[in-house]
CSV table of C-alpha atoms in Angstrom, one decimal:
chain,number,residue,atom,x,y,z
V,3,MET,CA,-6.4,-33.4,13.5
V,4,GLN,CA,-6.6,-31.5,16.8
V,5,ASN,CA,-4.2,-28.9,15.3
V,6,ILE,CA,-6.4,-28.5,12.2
V,7,ALA,CA,-9.5,-28.1,14.4
V,8,HIS,CA,-7.8,-25.6,16.7
V,9,ILE,CA,-6.6,-23.5,13.8
V,10,HIS,CA,-9.9,-23.4,11.8
V,11,ASP,CA,-12.6,-23.7,14.4
V,12,ILE,CA,-13.9,-26.9,12.9
V,13,THR,CA,-15.4,-29.6,15.1
V,14,TYR,CA,-15.0,-33.2,14.0
V,15,VAL,CA,-17.3,-35.8,15.3
V,16,SER,CA,-14.6,-38.5,14.9
V,17,GLU,CA,-12.4,-36.5,17.2
V,18,LEU,CA,-15.1,-36.2,19.9
V,19,ARG,CA,-15.4,-40.0,19.9
V,20,GLN,CA,-11.8,-40.3,20.8
V,21,PHE,CA,-12.6,-38.7,24.1
V,22,ASP,CA,-15.9,-40.6,24.6
V,23,LEU,CA,-17.9,-37.6,23.7
V,24,ASP,CA,-21.2,-37.7,21.8
V,25,GLY,CA,-21.5,-36.0,18.4
V,26,ARG,CA,-25.2,-36.0,18.4
V,27,PRO,CA,-25.5,-32.5,20.0
V,28,PHE,CA,-23.7,-31.1,16.9
V,29,ARG,CA,-26.1,-32.8,14.6
V,30,ARG,CA,-29.0,-31.4,16.6
V,31,ALA,CA,-27.3,-27.9,16.6
V,32,ALA,CA,-27.2,-28.2,12.8
V,33,GLN,CA,-30.9,-29.0,12.7
V,34,ARG,CA,-31.6,-26.0,14.9
V,35,GLY,CA,-29.4,-23.7,12.7
V,36,ASP,CA,-26.8,-23.1,15.3
V,37,ALA,CA,-24.1,-25.1,13.4
V,38,VAL,CA,-23.4,-25.8,9.7
V,39,ARG,CA,-22.3,-29.3,8.5
V,40,ILE,CA,-19.6,-28.3,6.1
V,41,HIS,CA,-18.5,-31.9,5.4
V,42,ARG,CA,-19.6,-35.3,6.6
V,43,GLY,CA,-18.7,-35.4,10.3
V,44,ALA,CA,-17.4,-31.7,10.4
V,45,TYR,CA,-19.2,-28.7,11.8
V,46,LEU,CA,-18.7,-25.0,12.0
V,47,PRO,CA,-20.7,-22.5,14.1
V,48,THR,CA,-23.3,-20.8,11.9
V,49,LYS,CA,-22.2,-17.3,12.8
V,50,VAL,CA,-18.6,-18.2,11.7
V,51,TRP,CA,-19.9,-19.7,8.5
V,52,HIS,CA,-22.0,-16.8,7.5
V,53,ALA,CA,-19.2,-14.3,8.2
V,54,LEU,CA,-17.1,-16.0,5.5
V,55,ASP,CA,-17.1,-15.1,1.8
V,56,ARG,CA,-17.6,-17.9,-0.7
V,57,THR,CA,-13.9,-18.5,-1.2
V,58,GLU,CA,-13.4,-18.8,2.6
V,59,GLN,CA,-16.3,-21.1,2.8
V,60,TYR,CA,-14.9,-23.4,0.2
V,61,ARG,CA,-11.5,-23.2,1.9
V,62,HIS,CA,-13.1,-24.4,5.2
V,63,GLN,CA,-14.9,-27.1,3.3
V,64,VAL,CA,-11.7,-28.6,1.8
V,65,ILE,CA,-9.9,-28.4,5.1
V,66,ALA,CA,-12.8,-30.2,6.8
V,67,ALA,CA,-12.8,-32.8,4.1
V,68,THR,CA,-9.1,-33.7,4.6
V,69,GLY,CA,-9.4,-33.4,8.4
V,70,ALA,CA,-12.5,-35.7,8.6
V,71,SER,CA,-11.0,-38.3,6.3
V,72,ARG,CA,-9.2,-41.2,8.0
V,73,THR,CA,-6.5,-41.2,5.3
V,74,HIS,CA,-5.9,-37.4,5.5
V,75,PRO,CA,-5.5,-37.0,1.7
V,76,ILE,CA,-3.2,-34.3,0.2
V,77,LEU,CA,-5.1,-31.3,-1.2
V,78,SER,CA,-4.2,-30.4,-4.8
V,79,HIS,CA,-5.2,-28.2,-7.7
V,80,ARG,CA,-8.0,-25.7,-6.9
V,81,SER,CA,-8.4,-27.1,-3.3
V,82,ALA,CA,-4.7,-26.5,-2.6
V,83,ALA,CA,-5.0,-23.1,-4.3
V,84,VAL,CA,-7.6,-21.8,-1.8
V,85,VAL,CA,-5.4,-22.9,1.1
V,86,TRP,CA,-2.5,-21.0,-0.4
V,87,GLY,CA,-4.6,-18.0,-1.2
V,88,ILE,CA,-4.1,-18.3,-4.9
V,89,PRO,CA,-7.0,-16.4,-6.7
V,90,LEU,CA,-9.4,-18.6,-8.6
V,91,VAL,CA,-11.3,-17.0,-11.5
V,92,GLY,CA,-14.8,-18.2,-12.1
V,93,GLU,CA,-17.1,-20.4,-10.1
V,94,LEU,CA,-15.6,-22.4,-7.3
V,95,PRO,CA,-15.7,-26.2,-7.6
V,96,ARG,CA,-18.1,-28.4,-5.6
V,97,LEU,CA,-15.6,-31.2,-5.2
V,98,VAL,CA,-12.4,-31.4,-3.2
V,99,ASP,CA,-9.2,-32.0,-5.3
V,100,VAL,CA,-6.8,-34.5,-3.8
V,101,LEU,CA,-3.9,-36.6,-5.0
V,102,ALA,CA,-4.2,-40.3,-5.5
V,103,SER,CA,-1.7,-43.1,-6.4
V,104,GLU,CA,-1.4,-44.3,-9.9
V,105,ALA,CA,-2.7,-47.7,-8.8
V,106,ALA,CA,-5.9,-46.1,-7.4
V,107,GLY,CA,-6.3,-44.0,-10.6
V,108,SER,CA,-8.1,-40.7,-11.2
V,109,ARG,CA,-11.7,-40.8,-10.3
V,110,THR,CA,-14.5,-38.9,-8.5
V,111,GLU,CA,-15.5,-40.5,-5.2
V,112,GLY,CA,-18.0,-39.0,-2.9
V,113,SER,CA,-16.9,-35.4,-2.2
V,114,PHE,CA,-13.4,-36.0,-3.7
V,115,ARG,CA,-12.0,-35.6,-7.1
V,116,ARG,CA,-8.9,-37.8,-7.0
V,117,HIS,CA,-5.9,-37.0,-9.3
V,118,ALA,CA,-3.6,-40.0,-10.0
V,119,THR,CA,0.1,-39.2,-9.9
V,120,ARG,CA,3.4,-41.0,-9.7
V,121,PHE,CA,4.7,-38.2,-7.5
V,122,LEU,CA,2.4,-38.7,-4.5
V,123,ASP,CA,5.1,-37.5,-2.0
V,124,SER,CA,6.9,-34.8,-4.1
V,125,ASP,CA,6.5,-31.1,-3.3
V,126,ILE,CA,4.1,-31.5,-0.4
V,127,GLU,CA,3.9,-29.0,2.5
V,128,ILE,CA,1.8,-28.6,5.6
V,129,VAL,CA,-0.2,-25.3,5.6
V,130,GLY,CA,-2.4,-24.5,8.5
V,131,GLY,CA,-2.0,-28.1,9.7
V,132,VAL,CA,-3.3,-29.4,6.3
V,133,PRO,CA,-1.2,-31.4,3.8
V,134,VAL,CA,-1.2,-29.6,0.4
V,135,THR,CA,0.8,-29.6,-2.8
V,136,SER,CA,3.6,-27.0,-2.6
V,137,LEU,CA,2.8,-23.5,-4.0
V,138,ARG,CA,4.9,-24.1,-7.1
V,139,ARG,CA,3.4,-27.6,-7.8
V,140,THR,CA,-0.1,-26.2,-7.2
V,141,VAL,CA,0.5,-23.4,-9.8
V,142,ILE,CA,1.7,-26.1,-12.3
V,143,ASP,CA,-1.3,-28.3,-11.6
V,144,LEU,CA,-3.7,-25.3,-12.2
V,145,ALA,CA,-2.0,-24.4,-15.5
V,146,LEU,CA,-2.6,-28.0,-16.6
V,147,VAL,CA,-6.4,-27.9,-16.1
V,148,LEU,CA,-7.5,-24.3,-16.2
V,149,PRO,CA,-8.2,-22.1,-19.3
V,150,PHE,CA,-5.2,-19.9,-20.2
V,151,PRO,CA,-6.6,-16.6,-18.8
V,152,SER,CA,-7.4,-18.3,-15.4
V,153,ALA,CA,-4.0,-20.0,-15.3
V,154,VAL,CA,-2.3,-16.7,-15.9
V,155,ALA,CA,-4.3,-15.1,-13.1
V,156,ALA,CA,-3.0,-17.8,-10.7
V,157,LEU,CA,0.6,-17.6,-12.0
V,158,ASP,CA,0.9,-13.8,-11.9
V,159,TRP,CA,-0.2,-13.9,-8.3
V,160,ALA,CA,2.3,-16.5,-7.4
V,161,ILE,CA,5.3,-14.7,-8.9
V,162,ARG,CA,4.3,-11.3,-7.6
V,163,PRO,CA,6.3,-10.4,-4.5
V,164,GLY,CA,4.3,-9.7,-1.3
V,165,THR,CA,4.5,-6.4,0.5
V,166,THR,CA,4.6,-5.3,4.1
V,167,ALA,CA,0.9,-4.3,3.8
V,168,SER,CA,-0.1,-7.4,1.9
V,169,PRO,CA,2.3,-10.3,2.8
V,170,LYS,CA,2.1,-13.4,0.6
V,171,PRO,CA,4.3,-16.3,-0.5
V,172,SER,CA,5.9,-15.8,-3.9
V,173,LEU,CA,7.9,-17.8,-6.4
V,174,ALA,CA,10.6,-17.2,-9.0
V,175,THR,CA,9.8,-18.3,-12.5
V,176,THR,CA,12.7,-20.7,-12.3
V,177,ASP,CA,10.8,-22.5,-9.5
V,178,LEU,CA,8.0,-23.3,-11.9
V,179,TRP,CA,10.4,-24.6,-14.6
V,180,ASP,CA,12.1,-26.7,-12.0
V,181,VAL,CA,8.9,-28.4,-10.8
V,182,LEU,CA,7.7,-28.8,-14.3
V,183,THR,CA,10.8,-30.9,-15.0
V,184,ALA,CA,10.8,-32.7,-11.7
V,185,LEU,CA,7.2,-33.9,-12.2
V,186,GLU,CA,8.1,-35.0,-15.7
V,187,VAL,CA,5.1,-33.3,-17.2
V,188,SER,CA,4.7,-34.3,-20.9
V,189,ARG,CA,1.0,-34.2,-21.6
V,190,GLY,CA,0.0,-30.6,-21.3
V,191,ARG,CA,3.6,-29.3,-21.1
V,192,GLN,CA,3.1,-26.9,-24.0
V,193,ARG,CA,0.1,-25.2,-22.4
V,194,VAL,CA,1.9,-24.9,-19.0
V,195,SER,CA,5.0,-23.5,-20.7
V,196,ARG,CA,2.9,-20.9,-22.5
V,197,ALA,CA,1.4,-19.7,-19.2
V,198,ILE,CA,4.8,-19.5,-17.5
V,199,GLN,CA,6.3,-17.5,-20.4
V,200,PHE,CA,3.4,-15.2,-20.4
V,201,GLY,CA,3.4,-14.6,-16.6
V,202,ASP,CA,4.2,-11.1,-15.4
V,203,CYS,CA,4.7,-10.0,-11.8
V,204,LEU,CA,3.6,-6.4,-12.7
V,205,SER,CA,-0.1,-7.5,-13.0
V,206,GLY,CA,-1.6,-5.8,-10.0
V,207,SER,CA,-4.7,-8.0,-9.5
V,208,PRO,CA,-6.4,-11.2,-10.7
V,209,GLY,CA,-8.7,-9.1,-12.8
V,210,GLU,CA,-5.8,-7.3,-14.5
V,211,SER,CA,-4.1,-10.7,-15.2
V,212,LEU,CA,-7.3,-12.1,-16.6
V,213,SER,CA,-7.8,-9.0,-18.8
V,214,ARG,CA,-4.2,-9.2,-20.0
V,215,ALA,CA,-4.4,-12.8,-21.1
V,216,THR,CA,-7.8,-12.2,-22.8
V,217,ILE,CA,-6.4,-9.1,-24.6
V,218,HIS,CA,-3.6,-11.4,-25.9
V,219,GLU,CA,-6.0,-14.0,-27.0
V,220,LEU,CA,-8.2,-11.4,-28.7
V,221,GLY,CA,-5.2,-10.4,-31.0
V,222,PHE,CA,-4.6,-7.0,-29.5
V,223,PRO,CA,-1.1,-5.6,-29.1
V,224,ALA,CA,0.6,-6.2,-25.8
V,225,PRO,CA,0.3,-3.3,-23.4
V,226,VAL,CA,2.8,-1.7,-21.1
V,227,LEU,CA,1.9,-2.5,-17.5
V,228,GLN,CA,1.9,-0.1,-14.5
V,229,GLN,CA,2.9,3.0,-16.5
V,230,ARG,CA,3.6,6.0,-14.3
V,231,PHE,CA,1.7,9.2,-15.3
V,232,GLU,CA,2.5,12.7,-13.9
V,233,ASP,CA,1.3,16.2,-14.6
V,234,ARG,CA,2.3,19.6,-13.3
V,235,HIS,CA,0.6,18.8,-10.0
V,236,GLY,CA,2.7,15.7,-9.5
V,237,LEU,CA,2.0,12.0,-9.7
V,238,ILE,CA,-1.4,11.0,-11.1
V,239,GLY,CA,-0.9,7.2,-10.7
V,240,PHE,CA,0.1,4.0,-12.4
V,241,THR,CA,-2.3,2.7,-15.1
V,242,ASP,CA,-3.1,-0.9,-15.5
V,243,PHE,CA,-2.5,-0.9,-19.3
V,244,TRP,CA,-0.9,1.6,-21.6
V,245,TRP,CA,-0.6,1.4,-25.4
V,246,PRO,CA,1.8,4.4,-26.2
V,247,GLN,CA,1.5,3.9,-30.0
V,248,TYR,CA,-2.2,4.4,-29.8
V,249,ARG,CA,-2.3,6.9,-26.9
V,250,LEU,CA,-4.7,4.6,-25.1
V,251,ILE,CA,-4.9,3.8,-21.4
V,252,GLY,CA,-6.8,0.7,-20.3
V,253,GLU,CA,-8.2,0.4,-16.8
V,254,PHE,CA,-9.7,-2.6,-15.2
V,255,ASP,CA,-12.4,-1.8,-12.6
V,256,GLY,CA,-10.7,1.4,-11.7
V,257,LEU,CA,-12.9,2.0,-8.6
V,258,LEU,CA,-11.0,-0.7,-6.8
V,259,LYS,CA,-7.9,1.4,-6.8
V,260,TYR,CA,-9.4,3.4,-4.1
V,261,THR,CA,-10.3,0.5,-1.9
V,262,ARG,CA,-6.8,-0.9,-1.8
V,263,GLY,CA,-5.6,1.4,0.9
V,264,ALA,CA,-3.9,3.8,-1.5
V,265,PHE,CA,-4.9,6.7,0.7
V,266,GLY,CA,-4.4,4.9,4.0
V,267,ARG,CA,-8.0,5.0,4.9
V,268,THR,CA,-11.4,3.6,3.7
V,269,LEU,CA,-13.2,5.9,1.3
V,270,SER,CA,-17.0,6.1,0.9
V,271,VAL,CA,-18.5,5.2,-2.4
V,272,SER,CA,-19.1,8.9,-3.2
V,273,ASP,CA,-15.5,9.6,-2.3
V,274,ILE,CA,-14.3,6.8,-4.6
V,275,VAL,CA,-16.4,8.1,-7.5
V,276,ILE,CA,-15.1,11.7,-7.1
V,277,ALA,CA,-11.5,10.6,-6.7
V,278,GLU,CA,-11.6,8.4,-9.8
V,279,LYS,CA,-13.3,11.1,-11.9
V,280,LYS,CA,-10.5,13.5,-10.9
V,281,ARG,CA,-7.8,11.0,-11.7
V,282,GLU,CA,-9.3,10.2,-15.1
V,283,ASP,CA,-9.7,13.9,-16.0
V,284,ARG,CA,-6.0,14.4,-15.2
V,285,LEU,CA,-5.1,11.5,-17.4
V,286,ARG,CA,-7.2,12.7,-20.3
V,287,ALA,CA,-5.8,16.2,-20.0
V,288,LEU,CA,-2.4,14.8,-21.0
V,289,GLY,CA,-3.9,13.6,-24.3
V,290,PRO,CA,-4.5,9.9,-24.0
V,291,SER,CA,-8.0,8.4,-24.2
V,292,VAL,CA,-9.1,6.0,-21.5
V,293,ALA,CA,-10.9,2.6,-21.9
V,294,ARG,CA,-12.5,1.1,-18.9
V,295,TRP,CA,-14.0,-2.3,-18.1
V,296,LEU,CA,-15.3,-4.4,-15.2
V,297,TRP,CA,-15.3,-8.0,-14.2
V,298,GLU,CA,-18.3,-8.8,-16.3
V,299,ASP,CA,-16.3,-7.6,-19.4
V,300,ALA,CA,-13.1,-9.3,-18.5
V,301,ILE,CA,-14.7,-12.7,-18.3
V,302,ALA,CA,-16.6,-12.1,-21.5
V,303,PRO,CA,-14.2,-11.8,-24.4
V,304,PRO,CA,-16.7,-10.4,-26.9
V,305,SER,CA,-17.5,-7.5,-24.5
V,306,LEU,CA,-13.8,-6.7,-23.9
V,307,PHE,CA,-13.1,-7.0,-27.6
V,308,THR,CA,-15.9,-4.4,-28.4
V,309,ILE,CA,-14.6,-2.0,-25.7
V,310,LEU,CA,-11.0,-2.0,-26.9
V,311,ARG,CA,-11.9,-2.0,-30.6
V,312,ASP,CA,-14.3,1.0,-30.1
V,313,ALA,CA,-11.4,2.8,-28.2
V,314,GLY,CA,-9.3,2.5,-31.4
V,315,LEU,CA,-7.1,-0.4,-30.5
V,316,PRO,CA,-6.5,-2.7,-33.6
V,317,SER,CA,-6.7,-6.4,-33.5
V,318,ASN,CA,-5.5,-9.1,-35.9
V,319,ARG,CA,-8.8,-10.8,-35.5
V,320,LYS,CA,-12.2,-9.8,-37.0
V,321,GLY,CA,-14.1,-10.6,-33.8
V,322,ALA,CA,-13.9,-12.3,-30.4
């Protein structure tokens, strides 16, 4: 637990007691607003807490939960996902996902959602001092419980190789099939297999993966991913989606392309708008039309359906 606390700046009252130190000052600090109680018996400085985004706050909460527990349970599902850095689409859970023995059974207990399994010790790793299900097992567990588009977003991230600029762990698709077999998944196997088969390491972001899965479910034809476009001035860029038969380019939240370090520097909002306008003008000058959508469209199938249908893309469905 000392290792966990050292890595994550979390103070555990139980650890203080081991050294005959009093935890009451931390409780008083929380009352004054100088510290935040992120789990029973676990505190983080207020300044540190408020500097974290919501995902990082949840990651610290799940780490605190396992560190403060006397049994140090193994994080799984969405709680393991935030430790690994796997993107989670939608609202983050309130509870902490952990593994439980078959004898104990699946249940919600206090801050924990316990998932019963026969494979309590299989595919377990230590990440940042915390026991979690392995990356490949976490992806499989997510695919068993999440909606198809959200599962695809996690899976695409996992199989996409990291880069020097953005290092990350990655998996081969064979890793996922292997653990699916090793865990003897029967119930839900079809939905997991569907997600694995649909996975594509070319999806450049969780939003693109979510969009691609939703596009599929809406009955639209499959797009080409990361299509290169050039004009007489040289490279324009790589589009998120391209339907050559319909001369249609699809772009998810295109403004983000200019905050990903593509130019080696941070651009102002006005610079981003101007750069994106020039990029789109060059694409349109080649003949294709361009359909654009944001997060609020990607998570709302009727909205995305309308955008693509109005852009001239046919669907085998009458509506979303």
